[in-house]
Short mmCIF file of C-alpha atoms in Angstrom, two decimals:
data_model
loop_
_atom_site.label_atom_id
_atom_site.label_comp_id
_atom_site.label_asym_id
_atom_site.label_seq_id
_atom_site.Cartn_x
_atom_site.Cartn_y
_atom_site.Cartn_z
CA UNK N 1 54.69 -87.47 -0.72
CA UNK N 2 54.24 -84.99 -3.55
CA UNK N 3 50.65 -84.34 -4.48
CA UNK N 4 48.68 -82.79 -7.44
CA UNK N 5 48.32 -79.74 -5.56
CA UNK N 6 52.16 -78.79 -6.11
CA UNK N 7 51.21 -77.97 -9.86
CA UNK N 8 50.95 -74.01 -10.25
CA UNK N 9 48.55 -73.97 -13.19
CA UNK N 10 45.72 -76.42 -12.35
CA UNK N 11 43.21 -73.35 -13.09
CA UNK N 12 44.15 -72.30 -16.43
CA UNK N 13 41.35 -72.52 -19.02
CA UNK N 14 41.55 -72.25 -22.58
CA UNK N 15 37.90 -70.65 -22.73
CA UNK N 16 34.46 -71.76 -23.06
CA UNK N 17 33.36 -74.09 -25.84
CA UNK N 18 31.09 -72.67 -28.36
CA UNK N 19 27.47 -73.12 -27.67
CA UNK N 20 26.90 -74.36 -31.22
CA UNK N 21 29.43 -77.16 -30.68
CA UNK N 22 27.75 -78.37 -27.53
CA UNK N 23 24.25 -78.16 -29.30
CA UNK N 24 25.82 -80.51 -32.00
CA UNK N 25 26.97 -82.87 -29.26
CA UNK N 26 23.55 -82.92 -27.65
CA UNK N 27 22.09 -83.94 -30.87
CA UNK N 28 24.15 -86.60 -31.76
CA UNK N 29 23.93 -88.32 -28.32
CA UNK N 30 20.15 -87.78 -28.44
CA UNK N 31 20.23 -90.05 -31.69
CA UNK N 32 21.01 -93.11 -29.86
CA UNK N 33 19.43 -92.41 -26.47
CA UNK N 34 16.48 -94.47 -27.14
CA UNK N 35 18.95 -97.52 -28.05
CA UNK N 36 20.67 -97.35 -24.74
CA UNK N 37 17.80 -97.00 -22.88
CA UNK N 38 16.19 -100.10 -24.31
CA UNK N 39 19.52 -102.31 -24.26
CA UNK N 40 20.71 -100.83 -21.01
CA UNK N 41 24.28 -101.26 -22.23
CA UNK N 42 27.36 -99.07 -21.67
CA UNK N 43 27.09 -96.19 -24.14
CA UNK N 44 30.58 -96.78 -25.86
CA UNK N 45 29.54 -94.93 -29.18
CA UNK N 46 28.89 -91.89 -27.06
CA UNK N 47 32.05 -91.98 -25.00
CA UNK N 48 33.89 -92.29 -28.32
CA UNK N 49 32.05 -89.08 -29.62
CA UNK N 50 33.27 -87.31 -26.48
CA UNK N 51 36.74 -88.56 -26.81
CA UNK N 52 36.79 -87.35 -30.35
CA UNK N 53 35.63 -83.86 -29.41
CA UNK N 54 38.46 -83.79 -26.50
CA UNK N 55 35.96 -83.66 -23.70
CA UNK N 56 36.95 -86.95 -21.60
CA UNK N 57 39.72 -84.68 -20.03
CA UNK N 58 37.77 -81.66 -19.84
CA UNK N 59 38.78 -81.01 -16.16
CA UNK N 60 42.41 -82.07 -16.57
CA UNK N 61 44.77 -79.02 -16.43
CA UNK N 62 46.06 -77.47 -19.53
CA UNK N 63 49.64 -78.64 -18.91
CA UNK N 64 48.51 -82.46 -18.97
CA UNK N 65 46.58 -81.93 -22.09
CA UNK N 66 43.15 -81.34 -20.78
CA UNK N 67 41.09 -78.06 -21.00
CA UNK N 68 41.49 -77.10 -17.39
CA UNK N 69 37.76 -76.30 -17.25
CA UNK N 70 36.57 -74.52 -13.92
CA UNK N 71 33.16 -75.47 -12.24
CA UNK N 72 30.98 -73.35 -14.36
CA UNK N 73 32.40 -74.40 -17.87
CA UNK N 74 32.27 -78.36 -16.62
CA UNK N 75 28.73 -78.01 -15.71
CA UNK N 76 27.84 -76.17 -18.93
CA UNK N 77 29.44 -79.33 -20.87
CA UNK N 78 27.96 -81.87 -18.58
CA UNK N 79 24.28 -80.32 -19.07
CA UNK N 80 24.44 -80.49 -22.94
CA UNK N 81 25.76 -84.28 -22.51
CA UNK N 82 22.83 -84.83 -20.04
CA UNK N 83 20.28 -83.29 -22.31
CA UNK N 84 21.49 -85.76 -25.14
CA UNK N 85 21.77 -88.91 -22.81
CA UNK N 86 21.90 -88.56 -19.37
CA UNK N 87 23.45 -91.98 -18.40
CA UNK N 88 26.49 -91.16 -20.32
CA UNK N 89 26.60 -87.57 -18.41
CA UNK N 90 26.38 -89.50 -15.11
CA UNK N 91 29.24 -91.72 -15.98
CA UNK N 92 31.31 -88.38 -17.19
CA UNK N 93 30.17 -86.97 -14.01
CA UNK N 94 32.52 -89.27 -12.10
CA UNK N 95 35.49 -88.87 -14.38
CA UNK N 96 34.99 -85.05 -14.44
CA UNK N 97 34.84 -84.83 -10.65
CA UNK N 98 37.59 -87.14 -9.92
CA UNK N 99 40.05 -85.59 -12.07
CA UNK N 100 39.02 -81.97 -11.43
CA UNK N 101 41.82 -80.06 -9.46
CA UNK N 102 39.18 -79.56 -6.69
CA UNK N 103 39.26 -83.40 -6.05
CA UNK N 104 42.85 -84.45 -6.98
CA UNK N 105 44.80 -82.33 -5.03
CA UNK N 106 45.74 -85.13 -2.38
CA UNK N 107 46.56 -87.72 -5.04
CA UNK N 108 50.25 -88.78 -5.41
CA UNK N 109 51.19 -86.34 -8.31
CA UNK N 110 52.68 -89.16 -10.52
CA UNK N 111 49.53 -91.04 -10.24
CA UNK N 112 47.47 -88.19 -10.99
CA UNK N 113 49.60 -87.13 -14.05
CA UNK N 114 49.47 -90.64 -15.34
CA UNK N 115 45.70 -90.77 -15.25
CA UNK N 116 45.04 -87.30 -16.34
CA UNK N 117 47.08 -87.93 -19.23
CA UNK N 118 45.03 -90.85 -20.23
CA UNK N 119 42.00 -88.99 -20.00
CA UNK N 120 43.14 -86.08 -22.02
CA UNK N 121 44.10 -88.72 -24.90
CA UNK N 122 40.32 -89.86 -24.65
CA UNK N 123 40.70 -92.82 -22.03
CA UNK N 124 41.11 -92.88 -18.41
CA UNK N 125 37.38 -93.17 -17.43
CA UNK N 126 37.30 -93.91 -13.65
CA UNK N 127 34.14 -94.19 -11.38
CA UNK N 128 33.91 -94.09 -7.44
CA UNK N 129 32.75 -97.36 -5.94
CA UNK N 130 31.48 -96.50 -2.54
CA UNK N 131 28.00 -98.10 -1.95
CA UNK N 132 28.10 -101.68 -0.14
CA UNK N 133 25.10 -104.31 0.46
CA UNK N 134 25.67 -103.92 4.16
CA UNK N 135 26.36 -100.21 4.60
CA UNK N 136 24.45 -98.72 2.02
CA UNK N 137 25.82 -95.21 1.13
CA UNK N 138 28.66 -93.92 3.40
CA UNK N 139 27.30 -90.48 3.36
CA UNK N 140 25.09 -91.83 6.47
CA UNK N 141 28.21 -92.88 8.48
CA UNK N 142 29.75 -96.24 9.16
CA UNK N 143 32.87 -98.23 7.93
CA UNK N 144 32.79 -99.96 4.92
CA UNK N 145 33.01 -103.60 4.88
CA UNK N 146 35.45 -103.74 2.02
CA UNK N 147 38.95 -104.28 3.17
CA UNK N 148 42.24 -103.21 2.08
CA UNK N 149 45.14 -105.68 3.58
CA UNK N 150 48.94 -104.94 3.21
CA UNK N 151 50.88 -107.51 1.29
CA UNK N 152 54.55 -107.33 0.29
CA UNK N 153 53.46 -105.82 -2.99
CA UNK N 154 51.09 -103.20 -1.95
CA UNK N 155 47.32 -103.84 -1.00
CA UNK N 156 44.96 -106.69 -1.36
CA UNK N 157 41.14 -105.53 -1.84
CA UNK N 158 38.27 -107.80 -1.01
CA UNK N 159 34.63 -106.52 -0.76
CA UNK N 160 31.45 -106.03 -2.84
CA UNK N 161 30.35 -102.75 -4.12
CA UNK N 162 26.60 -102.04 -5.70
CA UNK N 163 25.40 -99.26 -7.95
CA UNK N 164 28.84 -98.90 -9.55
CA UNK N 165 28.33 -96.51 -12.36
CA UNK N 166 29.98 -97.16 -15.60
CA UNK N 167 31.20 -100.61 -14.26
CA UNK N 168 31.86 -102.42 -17.64
CA UNK N 169 33.33 -99.51 -19.30
CA UNK N 170 35.79 -97.79 -17.04
CA UNK N 171 39.60 -98.09 -16.87
CA UNK N 172 39.79 -97.25 -13.40
CA UNK N 173 37.75 -97.91 -10.09
CA UNK N 174 38.31 -95.58 -6.94
CA UNK N 175 37.21 -97.90 -4.30
CA UNK N 176 36.06 -96.84 -0.81
CA UNK N 177 37.64 -99.33 1.95
CA UNK N 178 39.07 -99.52 5.09
CA UNK N 179 42.45 -100.92 6.05
CA UNK N 180 43.09 -103.95 8.14
CA UNK N 181 45.18 -101.97 10.67
CA UNK N 182 44.61 -102.12 14.28
CA UNK N 183 43.33 -98.66 14.21
CA UNK N 184 41.43 -98.64 10.77
CA UNK N 185 41.92 -95.90 8.38
CA UNK N 186 39.29 -95.46 5.47
CA UNK N 187 39.93 -93.90 2.13
CA UNK N 188 40.06 -94.37 -1.68
CA UNK N 189 42.19 -97.21 -3.45
CA UNK N 190 42.79 -96.91 -7.12
CA UNK N 191 42.45 -100.14 -8.83
CA UNK N 192 42.80 -100.93 -12.48
CA UNK N 193 39.78 -102.41 -13.93
CA UNK N 194 41.41 -105.31 -15.83
CA UNK N 195 43.30 -106.30 -12.54
CA UNK N 196 42.82 -109.96 -11.38
CA UNK N 197 40.26 -110.83 -8.87
CA UNK N 198 37.49 -108.55 -10.25
CA UNK N 199 33.97 -109.77 -11.22
CA UNK N 200 31.01 -107.77 -12.23
CA UNK N 201 27.34 -109.18 -11.65
CA UNK N 202 24.95 -107.67 -13.97
CA UNK N 203 22.43 -106.38 -11.29
CA UNK N 204 21.26 -103.24 -12.88
CA UNK N 205 17.82 -103.34 -14.15
CA UNK N 206 16.49 -100.12 -13.10
CA UNK N 207 13.31 -97.77 -13.93
CA UNK N 208 15.72 -95.14 -15.61
CA UNK N 209 19.25 -94.17 -16.24
CA UNK N 210 19.70 -97.79 -17.67
CA UNK N 211 22.86 -97.27 -19.62
CA UNK N 212 24.73 -96.31 -16.47
CA UNK N 213 25.37 -100.17 -16.22
CA UNK N 214 25.47 -99.71 -12.25
CA UNK N 215 26.22 -103.43 -11.60
CA UNK N 216 27.77 -104.81 -8.58
CA UNK N 217 31.47 -105.23 -8.77
CA UNK N 218 33.30 -108.03 -6.49
CA UNK N 219 36.84 -107.90 -5.46
CA UNK N 220 38.27 -111.00 -4.18
CA UNK N 221 42.15 -110.39 -3.05
CA UNK N 222 42.64 -107.85 -5.90
CA UNK N 223 46.00 -106.45 -6.10
CA UNK N 224 47.02 -102.62 -6.27
CA UNK N 225 50.43 -101.13 -5.59
CA UNK N 226 51.18 -99.05 -2.22
CA UNK N 227 50.97 -95.86 -4.18
CA UNK N 228 47.46 -96.50 -5.31
CA UNK N 229 46.05 -95.56 -1.93
CA UNK N 230 45.13 -92.25 -3.07
CA UNK N 231 43.78 -90.66 0.29
CA UNK N 232 43.25 -92.76 3.20
CA UNK N 233 42.70 -91.38 6.62
CA UNK N 234 41.41 -92.13 10.24
CA UNK N 235 37.57 -91.90 9.99
CA UNK N 236 37.53 -88.65 12.22
CA UNK N 237 39.64 -86.77 9.74
CA UNK N 238 37.11 -87.22 7.02
CA UNK N 239 35.42 -83.97 7.65
CA UNK N 240 35.24 -81.07 5.06
CA UNK N 241 38.62 -78.97 5.14
CA UNK N 242 39.85 -75.85 3.35
CA UNK N 243 39.36 -76.63 -0.47
CA UNK N 244 36.60 -79.35 -0.14
CA UNK N 245 34.05 -76.84 -0.70
CA UNK N 246 34.65 -77.48 -4.46
CA UNK N 247 34.04 -80.96 -4.16
CA UNK N 248 30.93 -80.44 -2.20
CA UNK N 249 29.69 -77.90 -5.05
CA UNK N 250 30.67 -80.47 -7.79
CA UNK N 251 28.71 -83.23 -6.35
CA UNK N 252 25.49 -81.08 -5.71
CA UNK N 253 25.64 -78.94 -8.58
CA UNK N 254 26.55 -81.74 -11.05
CA UNK N 255 23.58 -84.00 -10.15
CA UNK N 256 21.48 -81.01 -10.47
CA UNK N 257 22.82 -80.31 -13.83
CA UNK N 258 22.27 -83.89 -15.13
CA UNK N 259 18.49 -83.95 -14.22
CA UNK N 260 18.12 -80.45 -15.54
CA UNK N 261 19.34 -81.50 -18.73
CA UNK N 262 16.91 -84.41 -18.75
CA UNK N 263 14.10 -81.84 -17.92
CA UNK N 264 15.21 -79.47 -20.87
CA UNK N 265 15.16 -82.43 -23.26
CA UNK N 266 11.62 -83.08 -22.16
CA UNK N 267 10.71 -79.52 -22.53
CA UNK N 268 12.04 -79.27 -26.04
CA UNK N 269 10.18 -82.32 -27.20
CA UNK N 270 6.98 -81.12 -25.42
CA UNK N 271 7.23 -77.51 -27.04
CA UNK N 272 7.03 -79.18 -30.56
CA UNK N 273 4.50 -81.59 -29.80
CA UNK N 274 2.09 -78.84 -28.36
CA UNK N 275 2.80 -76.77 -31.46
CA UNK N 276 2.15 -79.36 -34.02
CA UNK N 277 -0.66 -81.55 -32.34
CA UNK N 278 -3.90 -79.88 -33.59
CA UNK N 279 -7.20 -81.67 -32.56
CA UNK N 280 -9.84 -81.97 -35.22
CA UNK N 281 -12.51 -80.69 -32.60
CA UNK N 282 -10.09 -77.71 -31.77
CA UNK N 283 -8.87 -76.49 -35.09
CA UNK N 284 -5.51 -75.11 -33.83
CA UNK N 285 -2.63 -76.32 -31.98
CA UNK N 286 -2.66 -77.32 -28.45
CA UNK N 287 -0.07 -74.67 -28.01
CA UNK N 288 -2.98 -71.87 -28.26
CA UNK N 289 -4.81 -73.03 -25.32
CA UNK N 290 -4.66 -70.56 -22.68
CA UNK N 291 -4.36 -73.75 -19.97
CA UNK N 292 -1.59 -75.12 -21.91
CA UNK N 293 0.21 -71.96 -22.22
CA UNK N 294 0.01 -71.41 -18.44
CA UNK N 295 1.18 -75.06 -17.66
CA UNK N 296 4.13 -74.67 -20.25
CA UNK N 297 5.00 -71.21 -18.59
CA UNK N 298 5.19 -73.15 -15.35
CA UNK N 299 7.90 -75.46 -16.81
CA UNK N 300 9.70 -72.31 -18.19
CA UNK N 301 9.62 -70.76 -14.84
CA UNK N 302 10.97 -73.82 -12.92
CA UNK N 303 13.78 -74.37 -15.60
CA UNK N 304 14.61 -70.61 -15.26
CA UNK N 305 15.06 -71.02 -11.55
CA UNK N 306 17.32 -74.11 -12.13
CA UNK N 307 19.62 -72.15 -14.24
CA UNK N 308 19.85 -69.19 -12.04
CA UNK N 309 20.60 -71.18 -9.20
CA UNK N 310 23.20 -73.45 -10.75
CA UNK N 311 25.04 -70.80 -12.66
CA UNK N 312 25.24 -68.30 -10.02
CA UNK N 313 26.56 -70.97 -7.61
CA UNK N 314 28.91 -72.16 -9.84
CA UNK N 315 30.34 -68.85 -10.83
CA UNK N 316 30.66 -67.99 -7.01
CA UNK N 317 32.65 -71.03 -6.37
CA UNK N 318 34.86 -70.43 -9.30
CA UNK N 319 35.66 -66.96 -8.10
CA UNK N 320 36.83 -68.63 -4.73
CA UNK N 321 33.81 -68.05 -2.46
CA UNK N 322 32.92 -71.07 -0.20
CA UNK N 323 29.60 -73.00 -0.79
CA UNK N 324 28.34 -74.36 2.26
CA UNK N 325 27.15 -78.01 2.07
CA UNK N 326 23.67 -76.87 3.30
CA UNK N 327 23.77 -74.12 0.58
CA UNK N 328 24.93 -76.67 -2.29
CA UNK N 329 22.58 -79.42 -1.16
CA UNK N 330 19.58 -76.97 -0.91
CA UNK N 331 20.12 -76.21 -4.79
CA UNK N 332 20.23 -79.83 -5.31
CA UNK N 333 16.99 -80.33 -3.57
CA UNK N 334 15.30 -77.39 -5.19
CA UNK N 335 16.67 -78.00 -8.90
CA UNK N 336 15.93 -81.72 -8.98
CA UNK N 337 12.54 -81.21 -7.48
CA UNK N 338 11.97 -78.68 -10.41
CA UNK N 339 12.95 -81.12 -12.90
CA UNK N 340 10.90 -83.95 -11.80
CA UNK N 341 7.90 -81.68 -11.73
CA UNK N 342 8.62 -80.05 -15.23
CA UNK N 343 8.57 -83.61 -16.80
CA UNK N 344 5.45 -84.43 -14.82
CA UNK N 345 3.68 -81.45 -16.14
CA UNK N 346 4.60 -82.68 -19.79
CA UNK N 347 2.72 -86.04 -19.10
CA UNK N 348 -0.26 -84.08 -17.77
CA UNK N 349 -0.50 -82.08 -21.01
CA UNK N 350 -0.11 -84.98 -23.38
CA UNK N 351 -1.97 -87.66 -21.92
CA UNK N 352 -1.53 -91.28 -23.40
CA UNK N 353 1.07 -90.06 -26.23
CA UNK N 354 3.43 -88.93 -23.37
CA UNK N 355 3.49 -92.43 -21.93
CA UNK N 356 3.98 -94.14 -25.34
CA UNK N 357 7.24 -95.57 -25.52
CA UNK N 358 7.47 -94.40 -29.30
CA UNK N 359 7.72 -90.68 -27.62
CA UNK N 360 10.65 -89.60 -25.68
CA UNK N 361 8.76 -88.26 -22.78
CA UNK N 362 8.37 -91.40 -20.80
CA UNK N 363 12.07 -92.12 -21.01
CA UNK N 364 12.83 -88.68 -19.65
CA UNK N 365 10.44 -89.19 -16.72
CA UNK N 366 11.81 -92.58 -16.10
CA UNK N 367 15.41 -90.90 -15.95
CA UNK N 368 14.36 -87.72 -14.14
CA UNK N 369 12.79 -89.70 -11.35
CA UNK N 370 16.18 -91.29 -10.62
CA UNK N 371 17.36 -87.71 -9.11
CA UNK N 372 15.80 -88.74 -5.85
CA UNK N 373 18.17 -91.67 -5.13
CA UNK N 374 21.52 -89.59 -5.20
CA UNK N 375 23.01 -88.97 -1.99
CA UNK N 376 22.38 -86.81 0.08
CA UNK N 377 18.81 -87.36 -0.27
CA UNK N 378 15.87 -85.02 0.49
CA UNK N 379 15.66 -86.13 4.13
CA UNK N 380 19.16 -85.70 4.83
CA UNK N 381 19.06 -82.19 3.03
CA UNK N 382 16.04 -80.85 4.65
CA UNK N 383 16.91 -81.99 8.09
CA UNK N 384 20.40 -80.10 7.72
CA UNK N 385 18.92 -77.13 6.30
CA UNK N 386 16.42 -77.13 9.44
CA UNK N 387 19.18 -77.63 11.82
CA UNK N 388 21.43 -74.80 10.25
CA UNK N 389 18.54 -72.47 10.47
CA UNK N 390 17.79 -73.32 14.21
CA UNK N 391 21.47 -72.87 15.10
CA UNK N 392 21.91 -69.66 13.12
#
């Protein structure tokens, strides 16, 4: 079967997007961020803005109408989106990752081309549905309960998925399931979101990242064609192979970038607040106090560390260097921890105003705390780092 890897020009890049354009996008998304946090609805207006800017197909190859962005440029754009509205960024993180040349090389090429062109035209939003009530995240092992059964016309999918990012606004689901064969295979099955036999249970009511609408999706004998089995293998074959390092890098660095963007939005608001807030008993702005300057400097140092780690790793990966899972996930651990701590310092410096819903800092804090839930989680990362060191 011909696959997307057969295209010779997937790496072409028309050049970076101007920083001024990204800053303008951040401001437009930030204007409605409070609304989406309170309503917890799919951020349709944000997606429309990004579609108008031609960014849904950011990672789609140029010859399919996209920008063909590499890892570093994709993360730069993702960070600008996250700084404005992080739930929107997490939804696009899925789409960027699944359409990136590093992830789609094993798709049937006619399927990839169809969806890639949809994304380049401003549609084609896709999400990976992997987590289940019984299994939890597949990162920790085990077969999914969701089953793909062969039929005369293709596959019939039955099962429940939870924490389905973007659920109500996606056009496509990439569903992690096992086959009903005597020796089950596991992999991703592509399902159109308007297929019969799909119901969405509004289960997502979380502390932060509320506009991701990460609801439960139930499949009941949902049909999909034979060729929509995107990448299905024996369980033992699901190990990282040549070329998979880019997917590993995207997952770790993408999550790092989203929550770094949240922390940077918090830092910007905090900087203005500290420069403007002038208590009558002080007679000058809080920003003039050495203690405040020291703590704000701590924020700056952590965000600088984040930027260097993410940008250096992305540039290396784009240049063809292999970023190991341990290395990529260590970056995720350090940067997400820095992002949480940076926003926490903001709360320490502001007191009650920082926790008021009329100010965005409390929203940034709720959002940044969600960095802890993404796989692999800290215990897995640190255990792997220790074992790697002991075995060196």
